[in-house]
CSV table of N, CA and C in Angstrom, one decimal:
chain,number,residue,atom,x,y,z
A,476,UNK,N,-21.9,44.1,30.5
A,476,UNK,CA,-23.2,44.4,30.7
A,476,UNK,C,-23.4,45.9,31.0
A,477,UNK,N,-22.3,46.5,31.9
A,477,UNK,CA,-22.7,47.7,31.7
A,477,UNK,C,-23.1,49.0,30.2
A,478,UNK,N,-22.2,48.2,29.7
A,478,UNK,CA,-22.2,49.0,28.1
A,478,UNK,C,-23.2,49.1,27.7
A,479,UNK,N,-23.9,47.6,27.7
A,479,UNK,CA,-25.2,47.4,27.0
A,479,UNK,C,-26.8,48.5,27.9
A,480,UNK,N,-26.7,48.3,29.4
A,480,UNK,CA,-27.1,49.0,30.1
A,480,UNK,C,-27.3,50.1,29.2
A,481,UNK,N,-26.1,50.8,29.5
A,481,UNK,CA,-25.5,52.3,29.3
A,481,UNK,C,-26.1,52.7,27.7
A,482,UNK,N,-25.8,51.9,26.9
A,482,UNK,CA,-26.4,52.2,25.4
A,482,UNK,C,-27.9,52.2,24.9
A,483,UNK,N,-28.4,51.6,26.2
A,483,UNK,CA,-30.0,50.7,26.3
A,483,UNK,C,-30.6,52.4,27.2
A,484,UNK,N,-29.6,53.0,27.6
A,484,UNK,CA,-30.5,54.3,28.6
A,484,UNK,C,-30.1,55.7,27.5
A,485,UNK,N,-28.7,55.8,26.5
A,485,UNK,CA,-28.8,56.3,25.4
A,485,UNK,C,-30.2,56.2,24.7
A,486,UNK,N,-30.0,55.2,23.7
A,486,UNK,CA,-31.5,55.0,23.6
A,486,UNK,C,-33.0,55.4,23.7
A,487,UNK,N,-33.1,55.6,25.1
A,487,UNK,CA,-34.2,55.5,25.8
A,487,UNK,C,-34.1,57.1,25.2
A,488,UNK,N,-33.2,57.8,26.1
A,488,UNK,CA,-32.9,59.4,25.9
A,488,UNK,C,-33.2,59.9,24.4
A,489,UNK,N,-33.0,59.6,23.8
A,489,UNK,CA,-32.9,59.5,22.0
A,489,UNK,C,-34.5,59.4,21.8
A,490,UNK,N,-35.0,58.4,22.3
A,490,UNK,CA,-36.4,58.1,21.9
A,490,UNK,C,-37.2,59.2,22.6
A,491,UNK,N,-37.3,59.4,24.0
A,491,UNK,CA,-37.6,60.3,24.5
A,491,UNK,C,-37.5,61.9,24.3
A,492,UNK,N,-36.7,62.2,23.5
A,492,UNK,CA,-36.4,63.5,22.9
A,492,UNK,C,-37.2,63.5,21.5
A,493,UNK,N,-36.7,62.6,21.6
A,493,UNK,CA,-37.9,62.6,19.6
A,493,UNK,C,-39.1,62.9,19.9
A,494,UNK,N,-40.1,62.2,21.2
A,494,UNK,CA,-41.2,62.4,21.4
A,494,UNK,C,-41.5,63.7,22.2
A,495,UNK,N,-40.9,64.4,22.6
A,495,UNK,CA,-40.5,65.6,23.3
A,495,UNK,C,-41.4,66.7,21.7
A,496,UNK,N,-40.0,66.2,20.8
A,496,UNK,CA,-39.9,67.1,19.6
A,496,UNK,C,-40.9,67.4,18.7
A,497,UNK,N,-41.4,65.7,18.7
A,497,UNK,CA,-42.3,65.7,17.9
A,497,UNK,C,-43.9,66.4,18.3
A,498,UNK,N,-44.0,66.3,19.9
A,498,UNK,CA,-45.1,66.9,20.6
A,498,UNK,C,-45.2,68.8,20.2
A,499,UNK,N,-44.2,69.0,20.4
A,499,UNK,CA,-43.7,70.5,20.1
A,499,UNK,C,-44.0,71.1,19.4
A,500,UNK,N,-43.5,70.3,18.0
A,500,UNK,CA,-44.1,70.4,16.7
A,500,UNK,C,-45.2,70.6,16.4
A,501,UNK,N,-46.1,69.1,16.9
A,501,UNK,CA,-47.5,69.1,16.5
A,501,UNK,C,-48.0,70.5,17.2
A,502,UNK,N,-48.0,70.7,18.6
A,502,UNK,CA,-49.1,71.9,19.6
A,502,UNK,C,-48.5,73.2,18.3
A,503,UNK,N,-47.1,72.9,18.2
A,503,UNK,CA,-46.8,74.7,17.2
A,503,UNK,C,-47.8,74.9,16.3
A,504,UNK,N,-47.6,73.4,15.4
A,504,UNK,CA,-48.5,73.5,14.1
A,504,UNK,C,-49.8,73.9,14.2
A,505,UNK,N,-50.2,72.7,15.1
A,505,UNK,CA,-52.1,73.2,15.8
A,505,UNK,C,-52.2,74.8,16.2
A,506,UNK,N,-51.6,75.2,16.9
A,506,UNK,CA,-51.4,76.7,17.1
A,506,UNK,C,-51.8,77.5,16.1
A,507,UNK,N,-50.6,77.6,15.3
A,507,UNK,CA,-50.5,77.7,14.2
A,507,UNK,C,-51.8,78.2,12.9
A,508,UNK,N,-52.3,76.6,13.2
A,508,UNK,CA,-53.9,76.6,12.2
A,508,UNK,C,-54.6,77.2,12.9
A,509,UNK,N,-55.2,76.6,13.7
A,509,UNK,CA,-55.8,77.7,15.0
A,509,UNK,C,-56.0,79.0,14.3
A,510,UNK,N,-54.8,79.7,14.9
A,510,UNK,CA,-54.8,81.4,14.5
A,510,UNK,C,-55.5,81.4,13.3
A,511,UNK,N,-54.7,80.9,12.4
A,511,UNK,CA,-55.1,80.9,10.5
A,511,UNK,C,-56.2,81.5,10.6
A,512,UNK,N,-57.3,80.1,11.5
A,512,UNK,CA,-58.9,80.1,11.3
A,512,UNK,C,-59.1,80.8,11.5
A,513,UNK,N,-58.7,81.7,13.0
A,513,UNK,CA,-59.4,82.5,13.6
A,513,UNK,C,-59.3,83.8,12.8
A,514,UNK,N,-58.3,83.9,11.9
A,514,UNK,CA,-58.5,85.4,11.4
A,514,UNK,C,-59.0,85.8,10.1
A,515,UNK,N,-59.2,84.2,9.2
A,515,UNK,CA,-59.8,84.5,8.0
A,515,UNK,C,-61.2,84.4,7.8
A,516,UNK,N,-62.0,84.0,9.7
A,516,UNK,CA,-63.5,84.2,9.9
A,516,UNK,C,-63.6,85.7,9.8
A,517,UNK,N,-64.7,85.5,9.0
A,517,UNK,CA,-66.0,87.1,9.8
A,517,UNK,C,-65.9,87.5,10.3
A,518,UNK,N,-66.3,88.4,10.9
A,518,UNK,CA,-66.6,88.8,12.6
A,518,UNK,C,-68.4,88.7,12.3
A,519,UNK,N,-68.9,88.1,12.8
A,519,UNK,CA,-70.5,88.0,12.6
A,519,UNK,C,-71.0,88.8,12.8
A,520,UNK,N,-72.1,88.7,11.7
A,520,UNK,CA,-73.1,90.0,11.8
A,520,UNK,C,-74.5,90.0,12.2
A,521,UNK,N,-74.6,90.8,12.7
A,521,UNK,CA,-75.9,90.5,14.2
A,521,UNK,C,-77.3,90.2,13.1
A,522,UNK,N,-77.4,89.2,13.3
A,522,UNK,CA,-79.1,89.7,12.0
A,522,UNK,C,-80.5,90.2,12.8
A,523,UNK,N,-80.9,90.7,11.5
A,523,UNK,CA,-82.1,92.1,12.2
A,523,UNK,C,-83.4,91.7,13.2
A,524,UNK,N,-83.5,91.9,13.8
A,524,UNK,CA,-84.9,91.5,15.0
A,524,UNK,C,-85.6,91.7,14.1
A,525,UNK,N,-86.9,91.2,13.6
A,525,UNK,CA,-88.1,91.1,13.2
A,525,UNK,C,-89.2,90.9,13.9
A,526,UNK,N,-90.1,91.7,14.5
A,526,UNK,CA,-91.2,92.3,15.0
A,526,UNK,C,-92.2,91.5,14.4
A,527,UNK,N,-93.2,90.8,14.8
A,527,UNK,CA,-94.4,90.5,14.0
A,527,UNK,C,-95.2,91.7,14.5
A,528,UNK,N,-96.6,91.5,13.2
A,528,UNK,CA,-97.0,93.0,13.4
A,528,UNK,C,-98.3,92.0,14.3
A,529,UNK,N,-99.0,93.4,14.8
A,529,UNK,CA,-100.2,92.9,16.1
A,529,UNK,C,-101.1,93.3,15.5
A,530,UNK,N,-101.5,92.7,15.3
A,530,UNK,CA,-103.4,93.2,14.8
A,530,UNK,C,-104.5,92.9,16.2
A,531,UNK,N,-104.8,94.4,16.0
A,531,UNK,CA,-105.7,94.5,17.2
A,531,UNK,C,-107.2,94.2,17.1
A,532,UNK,N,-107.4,92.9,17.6
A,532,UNK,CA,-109.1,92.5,17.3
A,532,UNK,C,-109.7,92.7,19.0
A,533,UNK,N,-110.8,93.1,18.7
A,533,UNK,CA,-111.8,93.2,19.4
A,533,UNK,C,-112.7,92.1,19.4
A,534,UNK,N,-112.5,90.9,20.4
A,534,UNK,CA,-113.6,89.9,19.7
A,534,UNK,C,-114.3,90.3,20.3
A,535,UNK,N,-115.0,90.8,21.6
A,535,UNK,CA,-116.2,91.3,22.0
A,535,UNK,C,-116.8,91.9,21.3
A,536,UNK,N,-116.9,93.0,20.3
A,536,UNK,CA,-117.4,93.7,19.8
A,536,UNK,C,-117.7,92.7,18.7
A,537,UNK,N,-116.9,91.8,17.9
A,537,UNK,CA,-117.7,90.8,16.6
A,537,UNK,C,-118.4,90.1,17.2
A,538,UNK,N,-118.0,89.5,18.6
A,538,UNK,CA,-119.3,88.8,19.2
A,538,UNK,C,-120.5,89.4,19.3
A,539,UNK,N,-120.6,90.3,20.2
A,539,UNK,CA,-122.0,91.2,19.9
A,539,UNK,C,-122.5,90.9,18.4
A,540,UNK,N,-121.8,92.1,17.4
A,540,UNK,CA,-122.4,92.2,16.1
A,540,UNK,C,-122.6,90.8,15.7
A,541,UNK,N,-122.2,89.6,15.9
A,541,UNK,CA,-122.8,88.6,15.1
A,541,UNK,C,-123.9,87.9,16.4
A,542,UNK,N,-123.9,87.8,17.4
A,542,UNK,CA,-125.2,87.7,17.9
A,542,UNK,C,-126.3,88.3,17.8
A,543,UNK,N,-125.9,90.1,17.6
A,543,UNK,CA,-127.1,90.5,17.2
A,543,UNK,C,-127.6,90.1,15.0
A,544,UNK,N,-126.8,89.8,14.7
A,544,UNK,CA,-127.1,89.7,13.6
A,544,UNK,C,-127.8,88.3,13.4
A,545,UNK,N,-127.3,87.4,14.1
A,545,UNK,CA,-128.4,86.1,13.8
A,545,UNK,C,-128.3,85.5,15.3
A,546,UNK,N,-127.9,85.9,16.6
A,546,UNK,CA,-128.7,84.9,17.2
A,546,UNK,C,-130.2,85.6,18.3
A,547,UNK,N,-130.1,86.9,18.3
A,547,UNK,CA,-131.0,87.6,19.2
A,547,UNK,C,-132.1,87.4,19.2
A,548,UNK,N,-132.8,88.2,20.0
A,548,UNK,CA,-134.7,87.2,20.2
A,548,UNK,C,-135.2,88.1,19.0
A,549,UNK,N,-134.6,89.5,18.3
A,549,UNK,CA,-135.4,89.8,17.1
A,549,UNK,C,-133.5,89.7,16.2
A,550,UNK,N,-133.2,89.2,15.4
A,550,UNK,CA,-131.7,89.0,14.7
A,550,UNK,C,-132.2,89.8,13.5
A,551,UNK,N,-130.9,90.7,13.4
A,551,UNK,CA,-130.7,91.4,12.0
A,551,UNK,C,-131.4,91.0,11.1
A,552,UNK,N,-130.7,89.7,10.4
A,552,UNK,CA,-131.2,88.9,9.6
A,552,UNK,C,-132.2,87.6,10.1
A,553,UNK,N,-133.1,87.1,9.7
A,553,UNK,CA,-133.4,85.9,9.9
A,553,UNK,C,-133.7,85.2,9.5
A,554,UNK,N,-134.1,83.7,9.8
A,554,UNK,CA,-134.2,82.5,10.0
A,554,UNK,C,-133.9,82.1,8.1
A,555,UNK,N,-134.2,82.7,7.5
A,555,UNK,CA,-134.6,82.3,6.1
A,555,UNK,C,-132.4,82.7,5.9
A,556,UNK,N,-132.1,84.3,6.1
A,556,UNK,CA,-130.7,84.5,6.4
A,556,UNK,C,-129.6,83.3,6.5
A,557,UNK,N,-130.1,83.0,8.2
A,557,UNK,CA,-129.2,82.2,8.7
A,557,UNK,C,-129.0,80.5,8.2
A,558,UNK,N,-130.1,80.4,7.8
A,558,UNK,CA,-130.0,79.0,6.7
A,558,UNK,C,-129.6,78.9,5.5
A,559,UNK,N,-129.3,80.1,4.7
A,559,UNK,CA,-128.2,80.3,3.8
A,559,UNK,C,-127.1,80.1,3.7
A,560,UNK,N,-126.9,81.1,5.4
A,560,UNK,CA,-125.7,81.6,5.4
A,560,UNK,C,-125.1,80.1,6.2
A,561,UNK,N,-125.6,79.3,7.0
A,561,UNK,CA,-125.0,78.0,7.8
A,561,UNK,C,-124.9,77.0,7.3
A,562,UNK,N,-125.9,76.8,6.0
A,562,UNK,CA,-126.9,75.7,5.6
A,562,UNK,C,-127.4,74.7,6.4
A,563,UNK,N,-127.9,75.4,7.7
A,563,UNK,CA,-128.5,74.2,8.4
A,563,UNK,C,-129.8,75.5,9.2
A,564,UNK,N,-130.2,74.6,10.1
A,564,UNK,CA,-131.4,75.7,11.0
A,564,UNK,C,-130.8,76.0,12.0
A,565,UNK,N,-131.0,77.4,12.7
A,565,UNK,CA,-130.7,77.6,14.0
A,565,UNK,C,-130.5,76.7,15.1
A,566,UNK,N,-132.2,75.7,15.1
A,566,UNK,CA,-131.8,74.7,16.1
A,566,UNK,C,-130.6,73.9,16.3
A,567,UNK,N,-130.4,73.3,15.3
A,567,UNK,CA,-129.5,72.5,14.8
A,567,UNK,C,-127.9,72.5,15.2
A,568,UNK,N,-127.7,74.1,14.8
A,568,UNK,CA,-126.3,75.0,15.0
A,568,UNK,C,-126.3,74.9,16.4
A,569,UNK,N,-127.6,75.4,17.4
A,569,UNK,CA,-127.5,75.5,18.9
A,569,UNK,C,-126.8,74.1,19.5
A,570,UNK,N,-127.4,72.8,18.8
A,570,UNK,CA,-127.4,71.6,19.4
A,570,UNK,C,-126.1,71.3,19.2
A,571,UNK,N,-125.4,71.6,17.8
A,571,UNK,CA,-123.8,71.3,17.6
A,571,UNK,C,-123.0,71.7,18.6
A,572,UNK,N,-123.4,73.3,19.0
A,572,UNK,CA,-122.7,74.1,19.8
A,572,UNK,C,-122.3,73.9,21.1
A,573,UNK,N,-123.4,73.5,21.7
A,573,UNK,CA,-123.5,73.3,22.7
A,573,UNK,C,-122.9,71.3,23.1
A,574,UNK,N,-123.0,70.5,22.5
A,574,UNK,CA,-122.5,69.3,22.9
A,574,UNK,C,-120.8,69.9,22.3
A,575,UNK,N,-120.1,70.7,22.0
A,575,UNK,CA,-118.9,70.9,21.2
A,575,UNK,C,-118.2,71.4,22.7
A,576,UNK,N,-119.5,72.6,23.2
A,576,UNK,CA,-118.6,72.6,24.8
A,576,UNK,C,-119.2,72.2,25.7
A,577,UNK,N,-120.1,71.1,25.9
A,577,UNK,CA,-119.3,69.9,26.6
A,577,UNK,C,-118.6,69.5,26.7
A,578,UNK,N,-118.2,68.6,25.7
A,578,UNK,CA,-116.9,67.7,25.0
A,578,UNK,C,-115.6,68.4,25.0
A,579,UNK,N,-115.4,69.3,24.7
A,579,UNK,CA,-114.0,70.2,24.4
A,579,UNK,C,-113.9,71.5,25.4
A,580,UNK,N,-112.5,71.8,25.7
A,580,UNK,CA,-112.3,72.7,26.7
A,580,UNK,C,-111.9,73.7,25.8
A,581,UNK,N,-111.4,73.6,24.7
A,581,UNK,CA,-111.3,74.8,23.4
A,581,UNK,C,-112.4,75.5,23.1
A,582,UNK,N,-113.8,74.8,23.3
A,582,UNK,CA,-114.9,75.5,22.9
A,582,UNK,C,-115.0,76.3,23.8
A,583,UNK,N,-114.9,76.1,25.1
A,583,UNK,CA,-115.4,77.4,26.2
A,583,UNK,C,-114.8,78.5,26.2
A,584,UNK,N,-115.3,79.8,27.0
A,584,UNK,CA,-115.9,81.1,26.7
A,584,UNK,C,-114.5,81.1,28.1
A,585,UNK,N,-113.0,81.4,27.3
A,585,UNK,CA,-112.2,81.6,28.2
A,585,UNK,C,-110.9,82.9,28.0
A,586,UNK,N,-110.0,83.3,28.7
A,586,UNK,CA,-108.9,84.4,28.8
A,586,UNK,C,-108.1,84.1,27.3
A,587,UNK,N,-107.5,84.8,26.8
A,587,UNK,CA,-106.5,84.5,25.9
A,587,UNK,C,-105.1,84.3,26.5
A,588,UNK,N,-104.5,84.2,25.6
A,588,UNK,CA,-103.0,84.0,26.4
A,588,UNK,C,-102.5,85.5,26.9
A,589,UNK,N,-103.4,86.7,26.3
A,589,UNK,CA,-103.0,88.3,27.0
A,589,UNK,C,-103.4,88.6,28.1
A,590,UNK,N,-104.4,87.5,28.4
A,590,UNK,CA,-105.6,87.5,29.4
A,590,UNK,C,-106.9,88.3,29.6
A,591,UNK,N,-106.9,88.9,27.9
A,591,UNK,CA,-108.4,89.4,27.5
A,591,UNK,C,-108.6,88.0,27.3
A,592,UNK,N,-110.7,88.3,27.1
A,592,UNK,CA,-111.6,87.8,26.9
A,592,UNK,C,-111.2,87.1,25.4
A,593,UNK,N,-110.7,85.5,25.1
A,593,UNK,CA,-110.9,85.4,24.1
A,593,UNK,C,-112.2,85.2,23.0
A,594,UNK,N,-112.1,83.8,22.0
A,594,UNK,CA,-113.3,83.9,21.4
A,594,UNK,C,-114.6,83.6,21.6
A,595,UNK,N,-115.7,84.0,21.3
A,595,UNK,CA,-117.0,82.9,22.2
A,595,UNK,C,-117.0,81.9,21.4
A,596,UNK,N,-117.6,80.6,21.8
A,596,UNK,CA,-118.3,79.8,21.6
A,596,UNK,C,-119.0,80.4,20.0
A,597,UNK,N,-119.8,80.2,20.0
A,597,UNK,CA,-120.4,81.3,19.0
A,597,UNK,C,-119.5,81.4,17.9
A,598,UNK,N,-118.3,82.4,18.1
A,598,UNK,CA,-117.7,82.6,17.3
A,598,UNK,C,-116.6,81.8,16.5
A,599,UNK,N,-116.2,80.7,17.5
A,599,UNK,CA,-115.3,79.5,16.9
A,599,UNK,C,-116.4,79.0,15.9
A,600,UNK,N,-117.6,78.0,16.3
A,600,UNK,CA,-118.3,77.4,15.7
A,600,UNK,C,-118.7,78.0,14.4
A,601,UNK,N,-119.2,79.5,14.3
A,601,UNK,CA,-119.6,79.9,13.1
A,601,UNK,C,-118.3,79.8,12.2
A,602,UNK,N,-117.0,80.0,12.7
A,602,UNK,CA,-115.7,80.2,11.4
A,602,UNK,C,-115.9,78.5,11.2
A,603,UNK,N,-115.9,77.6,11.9
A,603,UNK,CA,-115.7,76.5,11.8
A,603,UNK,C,-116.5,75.7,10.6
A,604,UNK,N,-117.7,76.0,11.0
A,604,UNK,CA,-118.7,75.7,10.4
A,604,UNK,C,-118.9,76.6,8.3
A,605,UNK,N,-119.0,77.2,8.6
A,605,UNK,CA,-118.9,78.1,7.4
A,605,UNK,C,-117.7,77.8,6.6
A,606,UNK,N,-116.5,77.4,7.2
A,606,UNK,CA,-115.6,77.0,6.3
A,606,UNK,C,-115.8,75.6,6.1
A,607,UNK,N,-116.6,74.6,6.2
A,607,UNK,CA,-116.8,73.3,6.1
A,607,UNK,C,-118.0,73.6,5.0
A,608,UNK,N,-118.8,75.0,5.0
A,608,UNK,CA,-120.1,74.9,4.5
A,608,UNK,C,-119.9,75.6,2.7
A,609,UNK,N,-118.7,76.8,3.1
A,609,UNK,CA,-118.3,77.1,2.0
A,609,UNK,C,-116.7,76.3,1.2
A,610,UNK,N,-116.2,76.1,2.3
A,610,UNK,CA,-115.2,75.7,1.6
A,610,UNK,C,-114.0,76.8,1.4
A,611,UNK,N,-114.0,78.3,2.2
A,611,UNK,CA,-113.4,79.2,2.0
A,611,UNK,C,-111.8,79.2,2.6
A,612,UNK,N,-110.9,80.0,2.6
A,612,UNK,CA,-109.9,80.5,3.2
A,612,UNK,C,-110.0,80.8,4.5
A,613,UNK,N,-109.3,80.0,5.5
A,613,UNK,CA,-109.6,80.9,7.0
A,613,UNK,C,-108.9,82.0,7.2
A,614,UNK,N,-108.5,82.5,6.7
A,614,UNK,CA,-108.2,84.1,7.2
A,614,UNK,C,-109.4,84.9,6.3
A,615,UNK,N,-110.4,84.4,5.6
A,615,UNK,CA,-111.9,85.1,5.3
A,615,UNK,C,-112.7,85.5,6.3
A,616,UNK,N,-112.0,85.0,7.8
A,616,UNK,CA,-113.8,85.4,9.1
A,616,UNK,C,-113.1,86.8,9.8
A,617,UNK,N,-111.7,86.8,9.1
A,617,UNK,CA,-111.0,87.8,10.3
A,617,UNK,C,-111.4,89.1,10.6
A,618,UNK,N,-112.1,89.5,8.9
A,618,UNK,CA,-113.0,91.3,8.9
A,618,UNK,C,-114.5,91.1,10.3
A,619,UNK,N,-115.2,90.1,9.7
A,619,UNK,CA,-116.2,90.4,10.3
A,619,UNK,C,-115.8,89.5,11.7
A,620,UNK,N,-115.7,88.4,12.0
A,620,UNK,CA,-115.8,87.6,13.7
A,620,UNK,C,-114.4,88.0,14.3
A,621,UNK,N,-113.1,88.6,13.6
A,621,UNK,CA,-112.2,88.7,14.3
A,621,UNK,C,-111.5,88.0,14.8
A,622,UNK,N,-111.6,86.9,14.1
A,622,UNK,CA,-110.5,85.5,14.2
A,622,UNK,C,-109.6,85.8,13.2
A,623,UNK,N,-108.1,85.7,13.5
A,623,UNK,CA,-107.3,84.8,12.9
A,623,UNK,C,-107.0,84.0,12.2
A,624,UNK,N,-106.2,83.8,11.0
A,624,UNK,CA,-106.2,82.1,10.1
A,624,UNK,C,-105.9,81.4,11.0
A,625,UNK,N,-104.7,81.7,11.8
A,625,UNK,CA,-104.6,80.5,12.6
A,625,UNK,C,-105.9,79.7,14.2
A,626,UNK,N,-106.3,80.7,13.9
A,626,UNK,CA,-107.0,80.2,15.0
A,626,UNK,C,-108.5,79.8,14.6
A,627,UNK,N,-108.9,80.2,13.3
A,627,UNK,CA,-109.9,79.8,12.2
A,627,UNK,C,-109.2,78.1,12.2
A,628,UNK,N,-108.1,78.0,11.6
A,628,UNK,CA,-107.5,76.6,11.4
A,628,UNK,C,-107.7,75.8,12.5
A,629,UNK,N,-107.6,75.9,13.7
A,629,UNK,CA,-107.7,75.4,15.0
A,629,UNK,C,-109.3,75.0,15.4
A,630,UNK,N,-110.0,76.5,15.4
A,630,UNK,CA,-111.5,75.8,15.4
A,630,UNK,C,-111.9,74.6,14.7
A,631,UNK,N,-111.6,75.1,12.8
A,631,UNK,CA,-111.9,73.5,12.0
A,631,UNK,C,-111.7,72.2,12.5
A,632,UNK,N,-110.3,72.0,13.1
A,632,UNK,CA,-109.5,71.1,13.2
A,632,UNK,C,-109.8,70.6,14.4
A,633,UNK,N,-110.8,71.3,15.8
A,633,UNK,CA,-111.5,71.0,16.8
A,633,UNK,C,-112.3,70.7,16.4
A,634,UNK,N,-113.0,71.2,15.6
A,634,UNK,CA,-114.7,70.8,15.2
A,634,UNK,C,-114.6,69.4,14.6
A,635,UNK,N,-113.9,69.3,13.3
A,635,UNK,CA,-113.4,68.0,13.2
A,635,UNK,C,-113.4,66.8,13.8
């Protein structure tokens, strides 16, 4: 019995070294690849910061100019004007306007995210409206009311 013992703990030894060996091997190998990768990468290359450009609007000042242009007690243009230009009557436009900020907190006369004065009332509804009336591109109101496409897009999409 002892022999058998004795040849049964050979054995063991034998198996045990194999798995020793074989572990050895594998971590070398893995190692090994490892490095490989590491040196036939890149070294990455920083990509360029891109700046969006700032367009400085003044919506106070298109506010004025388009209130004095059609909504003042004497307007640039009038009444005959502004039913061209809205296809509807002044009254009409007031009554849209005004239940629009009621109803919606986007319509009101509030900060921008810079914490200037953003757009008026007034000025959402006319891009809004005029692009429903013409059918145009909203980055078309940006010369004269000093909206934005995107924020032209947002009015419609409130008015809506």
């Amino acid at each position: 019995m002892a022999n058998a013992s004795g040849s049964g703990g050979d054995a063991d030894d034998i198996c045990r070294r194999i798995n020793e060996e074989v572990r050895a091997y594998t971590s070398r190998e893995i190692n090994r690849l490892i490095q490989a990768a590491l040196q036939q990468q890149q070294p990455a290359v920083p990509r360029p910061i891109h700046h969006r450009a700032v367009i400085r609007r003044d919506h106070v000042v298109a506010y004025q100019r388009l209130w004095d242009d059609y909504f003042a007690k004497l307007p640039r243009f009038g009444d005959n004007f502004f039913r061209r230009r809205f296809r509807m009557h002044l009254d009409l436009f007031m009554r849209i306007m005004n239940a629009l900020e009621r109803w919606y907190k986007y319509f009101r006369f509030r900060l921008d995210a810079s914490g200037r004065l953003g757009h008026s009332l007034i000025q959402k509804c006319t891009t809004a409206i005029r692009q429903l009336a013409y059918g145009g591109a909203a980055d078309t109101f940006d010369e004269y009311l000093h909206i934005g496409e995107t924020t032209a897009c947002d009015c419609l999409q409130y008015f809506c």
